[in-house]
mmCIF file of C-alpha atoms in Angstrom:
data_model
loop_
_atom_site.group_PDB
_atom_site.id
_atom_site.type_symbol
_atom_site.label_atom_id
_atom_site.label_comp_id
_atom_site.label_asym_id
_atom_site.label_seq_id
_atom_site.Cartn_x
_atom_site.Cartn_y
_atom_site.Cartn_z
ATOM 1 C CA MET A 3 0.000 0.000 0.000
ATOM 2 C CA ALA A 4 1.346 3.419 -0.946
ATOM 3 C CA THR A 5 2.191 5.801 1.862
ATOM 4 C CA THR A 6 1.396 9.495 1.840
ATOM 5 C CA SER A 7 4.982 10.256 0.861
ATOM 6 C CA GLN A 8 5.472 7.687 -1.869
ATOM 7 C CA LYS A 9 3.276 6.089 -4.515
ATOM 8 C CA ALA A 10 3.397 2.336 -4.984
ATOM 9 C CA THR A 11 6.394 1.191 -6.972
ATOM 10 C CA SER A 12 5.486 0.562 -10.590
ATOM 11 C CA ILE A 13 7.125 -2.571 -11.944
ATOM 12 C CA TYR A 14 9.367 -1.786 -14.877
ATOM 13 C CA THR A 15 11.415 -4.250 -16.859
ATOM 14 C CA SER A 16 14.115 -3.382 -19.329
ATOM 15 C CA GLN A 17 12.623 -1.762 -22.401
ATOM 16 C CA PHE A 18 15.074 -2.306 -25.186
ATOM 17 C CA HIS A 19 14.093 -2.734 -28.813
ATOM 18 C CA GLU A 20 16.725 -4.698 -30.684
ATOM 19 C CA THR A 21 15.684 -3.539 -34.137
ATOM 20 C CA LEU A 22 14.116 -0.541 -35.825
ATOM 21 C CA GLU A 23 11.732 -1.061 -38.718
ATOM 22 C CA ALA A 24 11.414 2.544 -39.869
ATOM 23 C CA LEU A 25 12.404 6.062 -38.892
ATOM 24 C CA PRO A 26 9.864 8.833 -38.323
ATOM 25 C CA LYS A 27 9.571 10.704 -41.618
ATOM 26 C CA SER A 28 10.470 14.001 -39.955
ATOM 27 C CA LEU A 29 13.759 12.537 -38.709
ATOM 28 C CA SER A 30 14.492 10.762 -41.985
ATOM 29 C CA ASP A 31 13.990 14.020 -43.884
ATOM 30 C CA LEU A 32 16.354 15.838 -41.537
ATOM 31 C CA LEU A 33 19.017 13.136 -41.886
ATOM 32 C CA THR A 34 18.630 13.279 -45.667
ATOM 33 C CA PHE A 35 18.564 17.005 -46.330
ATOM 34 C CA TYR A 36 20.427 18.424 -43.319
ATOM 35 C CA SER A 37 22.881 15.654 -42.438
ATOM 36 C CA GLY A 38 23.435 14.311 -45.950
ATOM 37 C CA ILE A 39 22.919 10.694 -44.871
ATOM 38 C CA PRO A 40 21.300 8.527 -47.599
ATOM 39 C CA LYS A 41 17.984 6.942 -46.664
ATOM 40 C CA GLU A 42 19.186 3.408 -47.349
ATOM 41 C CA VAL A 43 21.775 3.597 -44.543
ATOM 42 C CA GLN A 44 19.871 5.699 -42.027
ATOM 43 C CA ILE A 45 18.449 2.874 -39.918
ATOM 44 C CA ASP A 46 21.823 1.167 -39.539
ATOM 45 C CA HIS A 47 23.389 4.552 -38.746
ATOM 46 C CA VAL A 48 20.849 5.336 -36.012
ATOM 47 C CA LEU A 49 20.890 1.806 -34.605
ATOM 48 C CA LYS A 50 24.676 1.771 -34.216
ATOM 49 C CA LEU A 51 24.757 5.068 -32.344
ATOM 50 C CA ARG A 52 21.715 4.186 -30.232
ATOM 51 C CA ASN A 53 23.427 0.972 -29.104
ATOM 52 C CA GLU A 54 26.591 2.877 -28.239
ATOM 53 C CA ALA A 55 24.593 5.350 -26.164
ATOM 54 C CA TYR A 56 22.545 2.688 -24.376
ATOM 55 C CA GLU A 57 25.652 0.918 -23.134
ATOM 56 C CA CYS A 58 26.479 4.032 -21.120
ATOM 57 C CA PHE A 59 23.032 5.514 -20.498
ATOM 58 C CA PRO A 60 20.228 2.923 -20.234
ATOM 59 C CA TYR A 61 17.400 5.444 -20.411
ATOM 60 C CA PRO A 62 14.053 3.947 -21.467
ATOM 61 C CA CYS A 63 13.715 6.665 -24.138
ATOM 62 C CA ILE A 64 16.962 5.434 -25.710
ATOM 63 C CA GLY A 65 16.159 1.747 -25.432
ATOM 64 C CA THR A 66 12.771 2.220 -27.095
ATOM 65 C CA PHE A 67 13.935 4.811 -29.679
ATOM 66 C CA ARG A 68 11.680 7.464 -28.109
ATOM 67 C CA PHE A 69 14.482 9.983 -28.595
ATOM 68 C CA LEU A 70 13.867 9.835 -32.353
ATOM 69 C CA GLU A 71 10.746 11.965 -31.918
ATOM 70 C CA PHE A 72 11.056 15.748 -31.996
ATOM 71 C CA ASP A 73 9.342 16.736 -28.758
ATOM 72 C CA LEU A 74 9.973 20.468 -29.037
ATOM 73 C CA SER A 75 8.496 20.885 -32.516
ATOM 74 C CA ALA A 76 5.457 18.899 -31.320
ATOM 75 C CA HIS A 77 4.908 21.412 -28.506
ATOM 76 C CA TYR A 78 1.898 23.668 -28.999
ATOM 77 C CA ALA A 79 4.044 26.774 -28.386
ATOM 78 C CA TYR A 80 6.818 25.869 -30.836
ATOM 79 C CA LYS A 81 5.874 27.777 -33.978
ATOM 80 C CA ASP A 82 4.805 31.051 -32.381
ATOM 81 C CA HIS A 83 7.056 31.314 -29.340
ATOM 82 C CA VAL A 84 10.214 29.415 -30.317
ATOM 83 C CA LEU A 85 10.747 29.149 -34.054
ATOM 84 C CA SER A 86 9.220 32.459 -35.115
ATOM 85 C CA PRO A 87 11.394 34.722 -32.910
ATOM 86 C CA LEU A 88 14.506 32.664 -33.618
ATOM 87 C CA LYS A 89 14.043 33.112 -37.384
ATOM 88 C CA GLN A 90 13.346 36.840 -37.304
ATOM 89 C CA PRO A 91 16.116 39.160 -38.562
ATOM 90 C CA SER A 92 17.889 41.253 -35.953
ATOM 91 C CA VAL A 93 16.490 44.738 -35.400
ATOM 92 C CA ASN A 94 18.603 47.595 -34.065
ATOM 93 C CA GLY A 95 17.669 48.372 -30.484
ATOM 94 C CA ALA A 96 15.560 45.222 -30.063
ATOM 95 C CA VAL A 97 16.423 42.323 -27.773
ATOM 96 C CA GLU A 98 17.863 39.466 -29.820
ATOM 97 C CA PRO A 99 16.415 36.096 -28.792
ATOM 98 C CA LEU A 100 18.717 33.428 -27.418
ATOM 99 C CA PHE A 101 17.693 29.775 -27.125
ATOM 100 C CA LEU A 102 19.053 27.178 -24.699
ATOM 101 C CA ASP A 103 18.250 23.456 -24.950
ATOM 102 C CA LEU A 104 18.881 22.040 -21.463
ATOM 103 C CA GLY A 105 19.340 18.276 -21.225
ATOM 104 C CA THR A 106 19.879 18.171 -24.976
ATOM 105 C CA CYS A 107 20.743 14.418 -25.126
ATOM 106 C CA PHE A 108 21.657 13.724 -28.791
ATOM 107 C CA GLY A 109 20.626 17.295 -29.582
ATOM 108 C CA GLN A 110 17.737 16.086 -31.724
ATOM 109 C CA ASP A 111 15.435 18.976 -30.847
ATOM 110 C CA PHE A 112 18.317 21.420 -31.284
ATOM 111 C CA ARG A 113 18.971 20.108 -34.811
ATOM 112 C CA LYS A 114 15.278 20.377 -35.686
ATOM 113 C CA VAL A 115 15.309 24.059 -34.726
ATOM 114 C CA VAL A 116 18.373 24.546 -36.955
ATOM 115 C CA TYR A 117 16.744 22.607 -39.817
ATOM 116 C CA ASP A 118 13.576 24.669 -39.483
ATOM 117 C CA GLY A 119 15.507 27.858 -40.164
ATOM 118 C CA ALA A 120 16.519 29.402 -36.837
ATOM 119 C CA VAL A 121 19.560 31.699 -36.804
ATOM 120 C CA VAL A 122 22.328 29.377 -35.636
ATOM 121 C CA HIS A 123 24.349 31.844 -33.543
ATOM 122 C CA ARG A 124 21.279 32.294 -31.311
ATOM 123 C CA LEU A 125 21.215 28.608 -30.344
ATOM 124 C CA TRP A 126 22.918 26.924 -27.378
ATOM 125 C CA ALA A 127 22.655 23.470 -25.821
ATOM 126 C CA SER A 128 23.821 21.722 -22.676
ATOM 127 C CA ASP A 129 23.950 18.259 -21.146
ATOM 128 C CA ILE A 130 25.658 16.765 -18.131
ATOM 129 C CA GLU A 131 27.173 13.960 -20.246
ATOM 130 C CA PRO A 132 29.875 14.958 -22.775
ATOM 131 C CA LYS A 133 29.372 11.669 -24.630
ATOM 132 C CA PHE A 134 25.870 12.748 -25.657
ATOM 133 C CA ILE A 135 27.326 15.820 -27.341
ATOM 134 C CA GLU A 136 29.794 13.734 -29.324
ATOM 135 C CA LEU A 137 27.133 11.169 -30.249
ATOM 136 C CA GLY A 138 24.924 14.009 -31.444
ATOM 137 C CA PHE A 139 27.587 15.276 -33.837
ATOM 138 C CA LYS A 140 27.991 11.728 -35.164
ATOM 139 C CA MET A 141 24.236 11.179 -35.426
ATOM 140 C CA PHE A 142 23.620 14.355 -37.412
ATOM 141 C CA ASN A 143 26.949 14.588 -39.249
ATOM 142 C CA ASP A 144 27.224 18.315 -38.564
ATOM 143 C CA ALA A 145 30.476 18.963 -36.698
ATOM 144 C CA ASP A 146 31.377 21.418 -39.463
ATOM 145 C CA LYS A 147 28.032 23.262 -39.319
ATOM 146 C CA LEU A 148 27.613 24.155 -35.653
ATOM 147 C CA PRO A 149 29.803 26.065 -33.172
ATOM 148 C CA ARG A 150 31.082 23.522 -30.659
ATOM 149 C CA ASN A 151 31.507 26.193 -27.999
ATOM 150 C CA HIS A 152 27.711 26.561 -27.999
ATOM 151 C CA PHE A 153 27.430 23.061 -26.496
ATOM 152 C CA LEU A 154 28.065 23.559 -22.792
ATOM 153 C CA CYS A 155 29.095 20.333 -21.139
ATOM 154 C CA PRO A 156 29.010 19.214 -18.477
ATOM 155 C CA GLY A 157 26.098 21.372 -17.396
ATOM 156 C CA ASN A 158 25.048 20.242 -13.935
ATOM 157 C CA LEU A 159 21.639 21.609 -12.949
ATOM 158 C CA LEU A 160 22.245 20.758 -9.288
ATOM 159 C CA SER A 161 25.632 22.460 -9.108
ATOM 160 C CA ASP A 162 26.379 25.876 -7.637
ATOM 161 C CA SER A 163 30.049 25.664 -8.528
ATOM 162 C CA PRO A 164 31.856 28.628 -10.117
ATOM 163 C CA GLU A 165 33.097 26.072 -12.651
ATOM 164 C CA ASP A 166 29.541 25.344 -13.830
ATOM 165 C CA LYS A 167 29.573 25.588 -17.633
ATOM 166 C CA LEU A 168 26.073 27.060 -17.703
ATOM 167 C CA ARG A 169 27.247 30.248 -16.016
ATOM 168 C CA VAL A 170 28.384 31.646 -19.359
ATOM 169 C CA LEU A 171 24.713 32.129 -20.246
ATOM 170 C CA ASP A 172 23.526 33.726 -17.006
ATOM 171 C CA ASP A 173 21.137 36.634 -17.740
ATOM 172 C CA ARG A 174 21.207 35.986 -21.517
ATOM 173 C CA VAL A 175 18.541 33.394 -22.403
ATOM 174 C CA THR A 176 15.069 34.385 -23.645
ATOM 175 C CA ILE A 177 13.820 30.877 -24.579
ATOM 176 C CA LEU A 178 14.813 27.911 -22.432
ATOM 177 C CA HIS A 179 13.719 24.425 -23.465
ATOM 178 C CA MET A 180 13.939 21.247 -21.392
ATOM 179 C CA THR A 181 12.101 18.012 -22.109
ATOM 180 C CA ALA A 182 12.225 14.784 -20.086
ATOM 181 C CA VAL A 183 14.368 16.378 -17.395
ATOM 182 C CA PHE A 184 12.316 17.367 -14.355
ATOM 183 C CA HIS A 185 10.790 13.924 -13.892
ATOM 184 C CA LEU A 186 14.262 12.483 -13.265
ATOM 185 C CA PHE A 187 14.502 14.337 -9.944
ATOM 186 C CA SER A 188 12.916 14.282 -6.517
ATOM 187 C CA LEU A 189 10.674 17.211 -5.649
ATOM 188 C CA ASP A 190 13.369 18.839 -3.530
ATOM 189 C CA ASP A 191 15.886 18.554 -6.358
ATOM 190 C CA GLN A 192 13.300 19.880 -8.825
ATOM 191 C CA LYS A 193 13.209 23.084 -6.794
ATOM 192 C CA ILE A 194 16.981 23.399 -7.195
ATOM 193 C CA VAL A 195 16.648 22.762 -10.944
ATOM 194 C CA ALA A 196 13.874 25.362 -11.266
ATOM 195 C CA ASP A 197 16.041 27.877 -9.421
ATOM 196 C CA ARG A 198 18.917 27.096 -11.802
ATOM 197 C CA CYS A 199 16.616 27.661 -14.771
ATOM 198 C CA LEU A 200 15.865 31.199 -13.604
ATOM 199 C CA ARG A 201 19.511 32.264 -13.554
ATOM 200 C CA PRO A 202 20.210 32.138 -17.320
ATOM 201 C CA LEU A 203 16.989 33.986 -18.147
ATOM 202 C CA ARG A 204 17.480 37.499 -19.420
ATOM 203 C CA LYS A 205 16.183 40.054 -16.925
ATOM 204 C CA ASP A 206 16.077 43.270 -19.001
ATOM 205 C CA THR A 207 13.787 42.407 -21.924
ATOM 206 C CA GLY A 208 10.915 44.563 -20.720
ATOM 207 C CA GLY A 209 8.604 41.574 -21.090
ATOM 208 C CA PRO A 210 8.257 37.929 -20.135
ATOM 209 C CA VAL A 211 10.819 35.291 -21.104
ATOM 210 C CA LEU A 212 9.963 31.647 -21.639
ATOM 211 C CA ILE A 213 10.759 28.252 -20.162
ATOM 212 C CA LEU A 214 8.965 25.451 -22.015
ATOM 213 C CA GLY A 215 9.103 21.724 -22.522
ATOM 214 C CA SER A 216 7.481 18.398 -21.734
ATOM 215 C CA GLN A 217 7.847 15.635 -19.178
ATOM 216 C CA VAL A 218 6.168 12.625 -17.657
ATOM 217 C CA GLY A 219 3.263 13.836 -15.529
ATOM 218 C CA SER A 220 0.373 12.316 -13.636
ATOM 219 C CA LEU A 221 -3.292 12.918 -12.974
ATOM 220 C CA ALA A 222 -2.346 12.501 -9.308
ATOM 221 C CA ALA A 223 0.862 14.332 -8.454
ATOM 222 C CA GLY A 224 3.393 12.638 -6.254
ATOM 223 C CA PRO A 225 6.672 10.748 -5.945
ATOM 224 C CA PHE A 226 6.928 7.551 -7.945
ATOM 225 C CA LEU A 227 9.521 4.813 -7.931
ATOM 226 C CA ARG A 228 10.180 2.483 -10.818
ATOM 227 C CA GLN A 229 11.904 -0.876 -10.575
ATOM 228 C CA ASN A 230 14.393 -0.179 -13.317
ATOM 229 C CA ILE A 231 17.565 -1.830 -14.563
ATOM 230 C CA SER A 232 19.306 1.340 -13.359
ATOM 231 C CA GLN A 233 17.689 3.154 -10.467
ATOM 232 C CA ASP A 234 19.607 6.267 -11.487
ATOM 233 C CA TYR A 235 17.113 6.738 -14.299
ATOM 234 C CA SER A 236 13.882 6.180 -12.365
ATOM 235 C CA HIS A 237 11.148 8.794 -12.477
ATOM 236 C CA LYS A 238 11.233 10.576 -9.140
ATOM 237 C CA TYR A 239 8.276 12.989 -9.025
ATOM 238 C CA ARG A 240 5.427 13.530 -11.474
ATOM 239 C CA HIS A 241 3.281 16.650 -11.547
ATOM 240 C CA ASP A 242 -0.284 17.527 -12.362
ATOM 241 C CA GLU A 243 -1.219 21.084 -13.397
ATOM 242 C CA GLN A 244 -1.652 22.319 -9.844
ATOM 243 C CA SER A 245 1.560 20.895 -8.366
ATOM 244 C CA TRP A 246 3.581 22.147 -11.353
ATOM 245 C CA GLN A 247 2.240 25.663 -10.863
ATOM 246 C CA LYS A 248 2.901 25.468 -7.113
ATOM 247 C CA LEU A 249 6.526 24.463 -7.733
ATOM 248 C CA TRP A 250 7.257 27.566 -9.792
ATOM 249 C CA GLN A 251 5.345 29.904 -7.516
ATOM 250 C CA GLU A 252 7.288 28.600 -4.528
ATOM 251 C CA VAL A 253 10.673 28.962 -6.225
ATOM 252 C CA CYS A 254 9.927 32.406 -7.665
ATOM 253 C CA GLY A 255 8.602 33.526 -4.288
ATOM 254 C CA GLY A 256 11.692 32.340 -2.450
ATOM 255 C CA VAL A 257 14.242 34.600 -0.771
ATOM 256 C CA GLU A 258 16.521 34.887 -3.805
ATOM 257 C CA TRP A 259 13.811 35.705 -6.335
ATOM 258 C CA THR A 260 10.889 37.387 -4.592
ATOM 259 C CA GLU A 261 12.278 40.891 -5.201
ATOM 260 C CA LYS A 262 13.477 40.049 -8.726
ATOM 261 C CA VAL A 263 10.524 38.208 -10.257
ATOM 262 C CA GLU A 264 7.586 40.478 -10.978
ATOM 263 C CA LYS A 265 5.268 37.770 -12.315
ATOM 264 C CA VAL A 266 5.311 34.076 -13.168
ATOM 265 C CA GLU A 267 2.615 32.588 -15.383
ATOM 266 C CA VAL A 268 2.536 28.786 -15.484
ATOM 267 C CA LYS A 269 0.585 26.866 -18.111
ATOM 268 C CA SER A 270 0.544 23.117 -18.570
ATOM 269 C CA GLU A 271 -1.554 20.418 -20.164
ATOM 270 C CA LEU A 272 -1.744 16.712 -19.380
ATOM 271 C CA LEU A 273 -1.995 14.565 -22.488
ATOM 272 C CA LYS A 274 -2.022 10.969 -23.676
ATOM 273 C CA ARG A 275 0.549 10.035 -26.323
ATOM 274 C CA THR A 276 -0.725 7.644 -28.972
ATOM 275 C CA LYS A 277 0.561 6.462 -32.334
ATOM 276 C CA GLN A 278 -1.347 6.838 -35.579
ATOM 277 C CA MET A 279 -0.567 6.107 -39.199
ATOM 278 C CA ASP A 280 -0.531 9.115 -41.485
ATOM 279 C CA ALA A 281 -0.703 8.757 -45.278
ATOM 280 C CA GLU A 282 2.167 11.194 -45.848
ATOM 281 C CA SER A 283 4.275 10.914 -42.699
ATOM 282 C CA GLY A 284 3.879 7.266 -41.703
ATOM 283 C CA GLU A 285 3.605 6.597 -37.977
ATOM 284 C CA ILE A 286 3.133 9.807 -36.007
ATOM 285 C CA THR A 287 2.474 10.708 -32.390
ATOM 286 C CA VAL A 288 -0.811 12.406 -31.579
ATOM 287 C CA PHE A 289 -1.873 13.945 -28.293
ATOM 288 C CA THR A 290 -5.341 13.412 -26.837
ATOM 289 C CA PRO A 291 -6.974 13.896 -23.413
ATOM 290 C CA PRO A 292 -5.721 11.287 -20.939
ATOM 291 C CA ASP A 293 -7.778 8.335 -19.811
ATOM 292 C CA ALA A 294 -9.371 8.615 -16.385
ATOM 293 C CA GLY A 295 -7.214 6.962 -13.760
ATOM 294 C CA SER A 296 -3.990 7.163 -15.754
ATOM 295 C CA THR A 297 -0.950 7.310 -13.477
ATOM 296 C CA MET A 298 1.490 8.349 -16.198
ATOM 297 C CA VAL A 299 0.699 10.950 -18.842
ATOM 298 C CA TRP A 300 2.658 13.489 -20.890
ATOM 299 C CA GLN A 301 2.773 17.049 -19.588
ATOM 300 C CA MET A 302 3.510 19.966 -21.903
ATOM 301 C CA PHE A 303 4.268 23.245 -20.170
ATOM 302 C CA GLU A 304 5.073 26.919 -20.539
ATOM 303 C CA VAL A 305 6.489 29.065 -17.741
ATOM 304 C CA TRP A 306 6.522 32.777 -18.553
ATOM 305 C CA VAL A 307 8.684 34.847 -16.192
ATOM 306 C CA SER A 308 8.741 38.647 -15.948
ATOM 307 C CA PHE A 309 11.451 40.404 -13.952
ATOM 308 C CA PHE A 310 11.463 43.826 -12.308
#
């Protein structure tokens, strides 16, 4: 029986797909036209690098090829609040947008933003594992296209060290993206991560700046344990709309931020991920209202922060 401080452990066995029958069309197109990798070798190319990654990082999203989906471009705020400002020409006197992809993994969402036409010098990424950065350059065959110094690694969201690589972007970021990150932490650590997300945000824009992304959520918020092949990668705490809003209000109202943050507006939506076949795109992910009683759903969110 679950206690008030911990939900019942959900049994989880290793989820590892040995083979891959097809790539999502959106990824295949990017590998073809951006990376220059012929379609006939793409599956072998992806499979080899996935296997190399899984040996070091047995995340379920790697074992099941979930990382092949572009979560950011599927976000309801992507076109208007991410891609559009990042594509706009610079205007004298106007704040130039700067994008940071936190927990970039292979950098798949980062590459999709590049492929969709964003101005490259506005884009930055970070991960705690340097190997992910190198695997990303191999996956997308673009070491000669992107500035390596824009990949900050290791970037430790729980660190307050002066050596923290993320410090180079403090007070500079106007769009911060992080998907499948918060649910890897306990609630107490999530508060530290949220605090760390506020530091790189630009404070002098005269308007709100954006944190957005997606994560595993729940219709009933609380800590969850999963019996995993590596407990390091278990989901720690899942939010519903109310608990997610409370987290940000508590952090922004804390001692460090209460006199700096003028307003925080938190939006989120709990969704069910399902697969459908599309005539043009093949298998695609669609988002629908979650089933009643679901303990694990997908949560898309926006956090708009205005500073004094």
